[in-house]
Each structure stands twice: as C-alpha cells, then as structure tokens.
Short mmCIF file of C-alpha atoms in Angstrom, two decimals:
data_model
loop_
_atom_site.label_atom_id
_atom_site.label_comp_id
_atom_site.label_asym_id
_atom_site.label_seq_id
_atom_site.Cartn_x
_atom_site.Cartn_y
_atom_site.Cartn_z
CA GLY A 1 -1.80 -22.41 13.40
CA ASN A 2 0.24 -23.23 16.46
CA SER A 3 -0.06 -20.87 19.41
CA VAL A 4 0.10 -20.48 23.17
CA THR A 5 -2.29 -18.42 25.27
CA GLN A 6 -1.53 -17.61 28.86
CA MET A 7 -3.33 -15.53 31.41
CA GLU A 8 -2.58 -11.85 31.41
CA GLY A 9 -0.88 -10.35 34.37
CA PRO A 10 0.36 -8.95 36.43
CA VAL A 11 -0.37 -11.46 39.13
CA THR A 12 0.20 -10.01 42.58
CA LEU A 13 0.38 -12.35 45.57
CA SER A 14 1.47 -12.33 49.16
CA GLU A 15 4.24 -14.65 50.27
CA GLU A 16 3.07 -18.23 50.92
CA ALA A 17 -0.01 -17.82 48.72
CA PHE A 18 -1.00 -20.45 46.13
CA LEU A 19 -0.10 -19.68 42.54
CA THR A 20 -1.81 -20.73 39.33
CA ILE A 21 -0.89 -19.33 35.93
CA ASN A 22 -3.12 -20.66 33.19
CA CYS A 23 -1.75 -21.77 29.83
CA THR A 24 -3.60 -23.30 26.91
CA TYR A 25 -2.26 -24.22 23.51
CA THR A 26 -3.26 -24.91 19.94
CA ALA A 27 -1.05 -27.24 17.96
CA THR A 28 -1.05 -29.43 14.90
CA GLY A 29 0.18 -32.73 16.23
CA TYR A 30 1.49 -33.46 19.70
CA PRO A 31 3.83 -30.84 21.06
CA SER A 32 6.21 -30.79 23.99
CA LEU A 33 5.31 -28.12 26.54
CA PHE A 34 7.53 -25.89 28.62
CA TRP A 35 7.53 -23.22 31.27
CA TYR A 36 10.36 -20.70 31.20
CA VAL A 37 11.11 -18.08 33.83
CA GLN A 38 12.78 -14.71 33.32
CA TYR A 39 14.16 -12.88 36.34
CA PRO A 40 14.66 -9.11 36.06
CA GLY A 41 17.46 -8.20 33.68
CA GLU A 42 18.20 -11.79 32.73
CA GLY A 43 17.54 -14.23 29.93
CA LEU A 44 15.05 -17.07 30.03
CA GLN A 45 15.66 -20.20 32.05
CA LEU A 46 13.88 -23.49 31.62
CA LEU A 47 11.68 -24.11 34.66
CA LEU A 48 10.01 -27.38 33.72
CA LYS A 49 8.78 -29.38 30.77
CA ALA A 50 6.51 -32.23 29.73
CA THR A 51 6.80 -34.17 26.52
CA LYS A 52 3.57 -36.18 26.38
CA ALA A 53 0.02 -36.25 27.67
CA ASP A 54 -0.41 -36.71 31.43
CA ASP A 55 3.28 -36.01 32.08
CA LYS A 56 3.90 -33.79 35.07
CA GLY A 57 6.87 -31.46 35.02
CA SER A 58 8.18 -30.19 38.33
CA ASN A 59 11.04 -28.05 39.60
CA LYS A 60 11.68 -25.74 42.56
CA GLY A 61 8.19 -26.41 43.94
CA PHE A 62 6.49 -25.55 40.64
CA GLU A 63 4.39 -28.13 38.83
CA ALA A 64 2.49 -28.37 35.56
CA THR A 65 0.59 -31.29 34.04
CA TYR A 66 0.20 -31.83 30.29
CA ARG A 67 -3.56 -32.13 29.76
CA LYS A 68 -4.31 -33.19 26.21
CA GLU A 69 -8.09 -33.24 26.70
CA THR A 70 -8.15 -29.57 27.70
CA THR A 71 -4.99 -28.58 25.75
CA SER A 72 -3.63 -27.01 28.90
CA PHE A 73 -0.39 -26.81 30.88
CA HIS A 74 -1.19 -24.69 33.91
CA LEU A 75 1.66 -23.72 36.24
CA GLU A 76 1.10 -24.13 39.98
CA LYS A 77 3.04 -23.62 43.18
CA GLY A 78 1.68 -24.23 46.64
CA SER A 79 3.53 -21.48 48.48
CA VAL A 80 5.24 -18.66 46.60
CA GLN A 81 8.22 -16.70 47.83
CA VAL A 82 9.38 -13.17 47.12
CA SER A 83 12.23 -14.68 45.09
CA ASP A 84 9.66 -16.17 42.68
CA SER A 85 8.87 -12.68 41.37
CA ALA A 86 9.59 -12.92 37.65
CA VAL A 87 7.99 -13.22 34.23
CA TYR A 88 6.76 -16.72 33.35
CA PHE A 89 6.42 -17.93 29.78
CA CYS A 90 4.54 -20.95 28.58
CA ALA A 91 5.87 -22.41 25.34
CA LEU A 92 5.46 -25.32 22.97
CA ILE A 93 7.50 -27.02 20.33
CA LEU A 94 6.26 -29.45 17.74
CA ASN A 95 7.98 -32.79 17.84
CA GLN A 96 9.38 -32.57 14.37
CA ALA A 97 12.74 -31.49 13.06
CA GLY A 98 13.28 -27.88 12.11
CA THR A 99 10.66 -26.27 14.32
CA ALA A 100 11.21 -23.64 16.98
CA LEU A 101 9.74 -22.81 20.37
CA ILE A 102 6.50 -20.84 20.26
CA PHE A 103 5.93 -18.66 23.30
CA GLY A 104 2.96 -17.17 25.04
CA LYS A 105 3.06 -13.47 25.88
CA GLY A 106 4.30 -14.00 29.41
CA THR A 107 2.78 -13.44 32.83
CA THR A 108 4.43 -11.16 35.35
CA LEU A 109 4.32 -12.43 38.93
CA SER A 110 4.97 -10.08 41.83
CA VAL A 111 5.19 -11.54 45.33
CA SER A 112 5.27 -9.28 48.36
CA SER A 113 6.35 -10.15 51.90
CA ASP B 1 33.46 -19.77 29.80
CA ALA B 2 30.98 -22.31 28.58
CA GLY B 3 27.62 -21.04 27.55
CA ILE B 4 25.95 -18.65 25.18
CA THR B 5 27.17 -15.08 25.00
CA GLN B 6 25.49 -12.08 23.45
CA SER B 7 27.12 -8.76 22.72
CA PRO B 8 26.72 -5.95 23.19
CA ARG B 9 24.51 -6.00 26.25
CA TYR B 10 23.13 -2.54 25.47
CA LYS B 11 23.16 -0.58 22.22
CA ILE B 12 21.80 2.76 21.14
CA THR B 13 21.79 3.48 17.44
CA GLU B 14 20.26 5.98 15.06
CA THR B 15 17.52 5.36 12.54
CA GLY B 16 18.94 4.15 9.25
CA ARG B 17 22.18 2.79 10.62
CA GLN B 18 23.30 -0.78 10.25
CA VAL B 19 23.86 -2.65 13.48
CA THR B 20 24.97 -6.20 14.20
CA LEU B 21 24.16 -8.17 17.33
CA MET B 22 26.52 -11.00 18.11
CA CYS B 23 25.77 -14.43 19.52
CA HIS B 24 28.35 -17.07 20.38
CA GLN B 25 27.83 -20.53 21.88
CA THR B 26 30.46 -22.95 23.14
CA TRP B 27 28.58 -26.26 22.98
CA SER B 28 28.49 -26.80 19.20
CA HIS B 29 24.71 -27.05 19.33
CA SER B 30 23.19 -27.53 15.90
CA TYR B 31 20.30 -25.12 16.33
CA MET B 32 20.48 -21.41 17.02
CA PHE B 33 17.68 -18.88 17.21
CA TRP B 34 17.02 -15.16 17.43
CA TYR B 35 13.96 -13.86 19.25
CA ARG B 36 12.80 -10.38 20.05
CA GLN B 37 10.91 -9.59 23.23
CA ASP B 38 8.36 -6.81 23.30
CA LEU B 39 5.78 -5.89 25.90
CA GLY B 40 2.45 -7.43 24.98
CA HIS B 41 3.98 -9.79 22.42
CA GLY B 42 6.13 -12.11 24.43
CA LEU B 43 9.00 -13.59 22.43
CA ARG B 44 8.72 -13.75 18.68
CA LEU B 45 11.06 -15.72 16.45
CA ILE B 46 13.06 -13.67 13.95
CA TYR B 47 15.34 -16.26 12.34
CA TYR B 48 16.72 -19.65 13.17
CA SER B 49 19.44 -21.94 11.92
CA ALA B 50 19.59 -25.73 11.92
CA ALA B 51 23.31 -25.90 11.11
CA ALA B 52 26.12 -23.86 9.62
CA ASP B 53 25.03 -22.26 6.34
CA ILE B 54 21.38 -23.21 6.91
CA THR B 55 19.03 -20.45 8.04
CA ASP B 56 15.30 -19.93 7.88
CA LYS B 57 12.81 -17.17 8.58
CA GLY B 58 10.69 -17.04 11.67
CA GLU B 59 7.59 -15.05 12.46
CA VAL B 60 9.06 -11.52 12.13
CA PRO B 61 12.07 -11.58 9.75
CA ASP B 62 11.55 -8.31 7.87
CA GLY B 63 14.41 -5.84 8.25
CA TYR B 64 16.83 -8.45 9.62
CA VAL B 65 19.59 -10.52 8.07
CA VAL B 66 21.43 -13.48 9.58
CA SER B 67 24.39 -15.61 8.65
CA ARG B 68 25.97 -18.70 10.10
CA SER B 69 29.37 -19.44 8.59
CA LYS B 70 30.53 -21.20 11.77
CA THR B 71 28.48 -23.44 14.04
CA GLU B 72 29.25 -21.38 17.13
CA ASN B 73 28.32 -17.92 15.81
CA PHE B 74 24.97 -16.56 14.69
CA PRO B 75 25.05 -12.77 14.17
CA LEU B 76 21.88 -10.78 13.57
CA THR B 77 22.12 -7.65 11.42
CA LEU B 78 19.63 -4.84 11.16
CA GLU B 79 20.38 -3.45 7.73
CA SER B 80 18.74 -0.06 8.28
CA ALA B 81 17.48 0.27 11.83
CA THR B 82 13.99 1.62 12.49
CA ARG B 83 12.35 2.72 15.75
CA SER B 84 10.05 -0.28 15.58
CA GLN B 85 13.12 -2.46 16.01
CA THR B 86 13.71 -1.08 19.50
CA SER B 87 13.47 -4.24 21.56
CA VAL B 88 15.30 -6.79 23.65
CA TYR B 89 16.90 -9.45 21.50
CA PHE B 90 17.60 -12.96 22.75
CA CYS B 91 19.76 -15.57 21.15
CA ALA B 92 19.29 -19.25 22.01
CA SER B 93 20.84 -22.57 21.08
CA SER B 94 19.69 -26.14 21.33
CA GLU B 95 20.37 -29.64 20.22
CA GLU B 96 17.60 -31.74 18.70
CA GLY B 97 15.34 -33.08 21.42
CA TYR B 98 16.78 -30.93 24.18
CA GLY B 99 15.72 -27.65 25.69
CA TYR B 100 16.89 -24.24 24.66
CA THR B 101 19.59 -22.23 26.42
CA PHE B 102 19.18 -18.49 26.18
CA GLY B 103 21.71 -15.69 26.27
CA SER B 104 21.32 -12.71 28.58
CA GLY B 105 19.90 -10.52 25.85
CA THR B 106 20.80 -7.31 24.02
CA ARG B 107 18.70 -4.25 24.73
CA LEU B 108 18.62 -2.22 21.51
CA THR B 109 17.27 1.31 21.32
CA VAL B 110 16.84 2.99 17.95
CA VAL B 111 16.53 6.77 18.17
#
C-alpha cells in the first residue's frame, strides 16, 4: 500500500543548529510529496512541496529534494530558530483523481535558545 | 472571512451521545476531507468528498457519518460517541492539483 515513514522525535536542537528530518515513502505510481508544519494549537500549514523526481521544494529556509531512487524526501534547514519549534509532517498524494493526502506520524522539533 | 472554519473549537461530550462537528469553506473547493490526529498515529483520513453529494470512506470511517448537501459545508457526525473517538479533528479542502488548506481543528473529548 501507500505509506509515509518519518523519523520519530522529538528532535531537540539548539538555535542555529542544522536540521534534518528523514522521510521515506512507499507508493504505487509517482506521487507528489509535501511537508506540512503544525505550530502549537494550530492547524497544518503547507511548508513546501515537490511534484516530480529531482524537484526541490523550498520555503522559509527549509528545503527537501524528491529522490525517486531512494524514495525519500528529507527536510533540511541550515540554521534553525526557536520559532521553528513545531510538529512536521511528511505527506504524499498519488497523482490521480479521487485520492487523498497520506501523512506520516509527524516529528516534533524543539529548538532552544 | 475567507478560509476554512471549524466549529466548535473544543467539545466535551458523554459516551453514547451524538455529536456533530462543522466545517465550512468559502472558496468553493471541490474536495473536502476529515482527518483525526492522535499521538503516535499522525493524521488519519476519516472521510472525504469530491463534490456535493459525493462522499467516500477513508482509513478510519467506523462510527462516523458525513454528508455534503452544499459544496461549502462538510459536517462530521459521531452517531454514538466512544472514548476511542477522543481526538483532534481537522477538516481540509482542496481543488484538484492544488494543496490542501486545513482548518484550526476541533478538540473532542468523550467522557
């Protein structure tokens, strides 16, 4: 079946540290890939996306590259801030009508000053 | 206000009661979704709808009922609430080929 696996948290970093959150997927066909972020007490917001192999999504200093050969979409940021503390979800959607986003379990990031 | 609105924001109900969570969107997006968020499970799809009067089951539909008589509304009903349905519920909408927009969530506690 179709699924997303992301690294378990929590991830605890100091401000300005480098961040990597691993995400791998299993899909029938060629999905689009997403990272969503959820700040405390809020809904999910789209952080970045990539729709085909080798695409790089980027936003707010975060980046992720769609790697078909390793079925991965790892999230990276060179220098995290306290305001980046949130839960991050990797997700996929199959590129066919009538399908819905499939999420990983989420990774909690905590950044301290 | 434009956007996607969920109500109520918080709800406490008793086991066995019927409860309805509301979701309203202002964009006329075709697709609407209900997810539940639980620790250790991430977000799991309950039901979704591709258009008015078209709904389909997701991963965890048991104990839930949905309807979509109007494009902008997609209520979720728990027919007889159980403690296992204590969760945070998120509604989302999208148009084909575009990303999802999520509501702020409803935190439901069944006692």
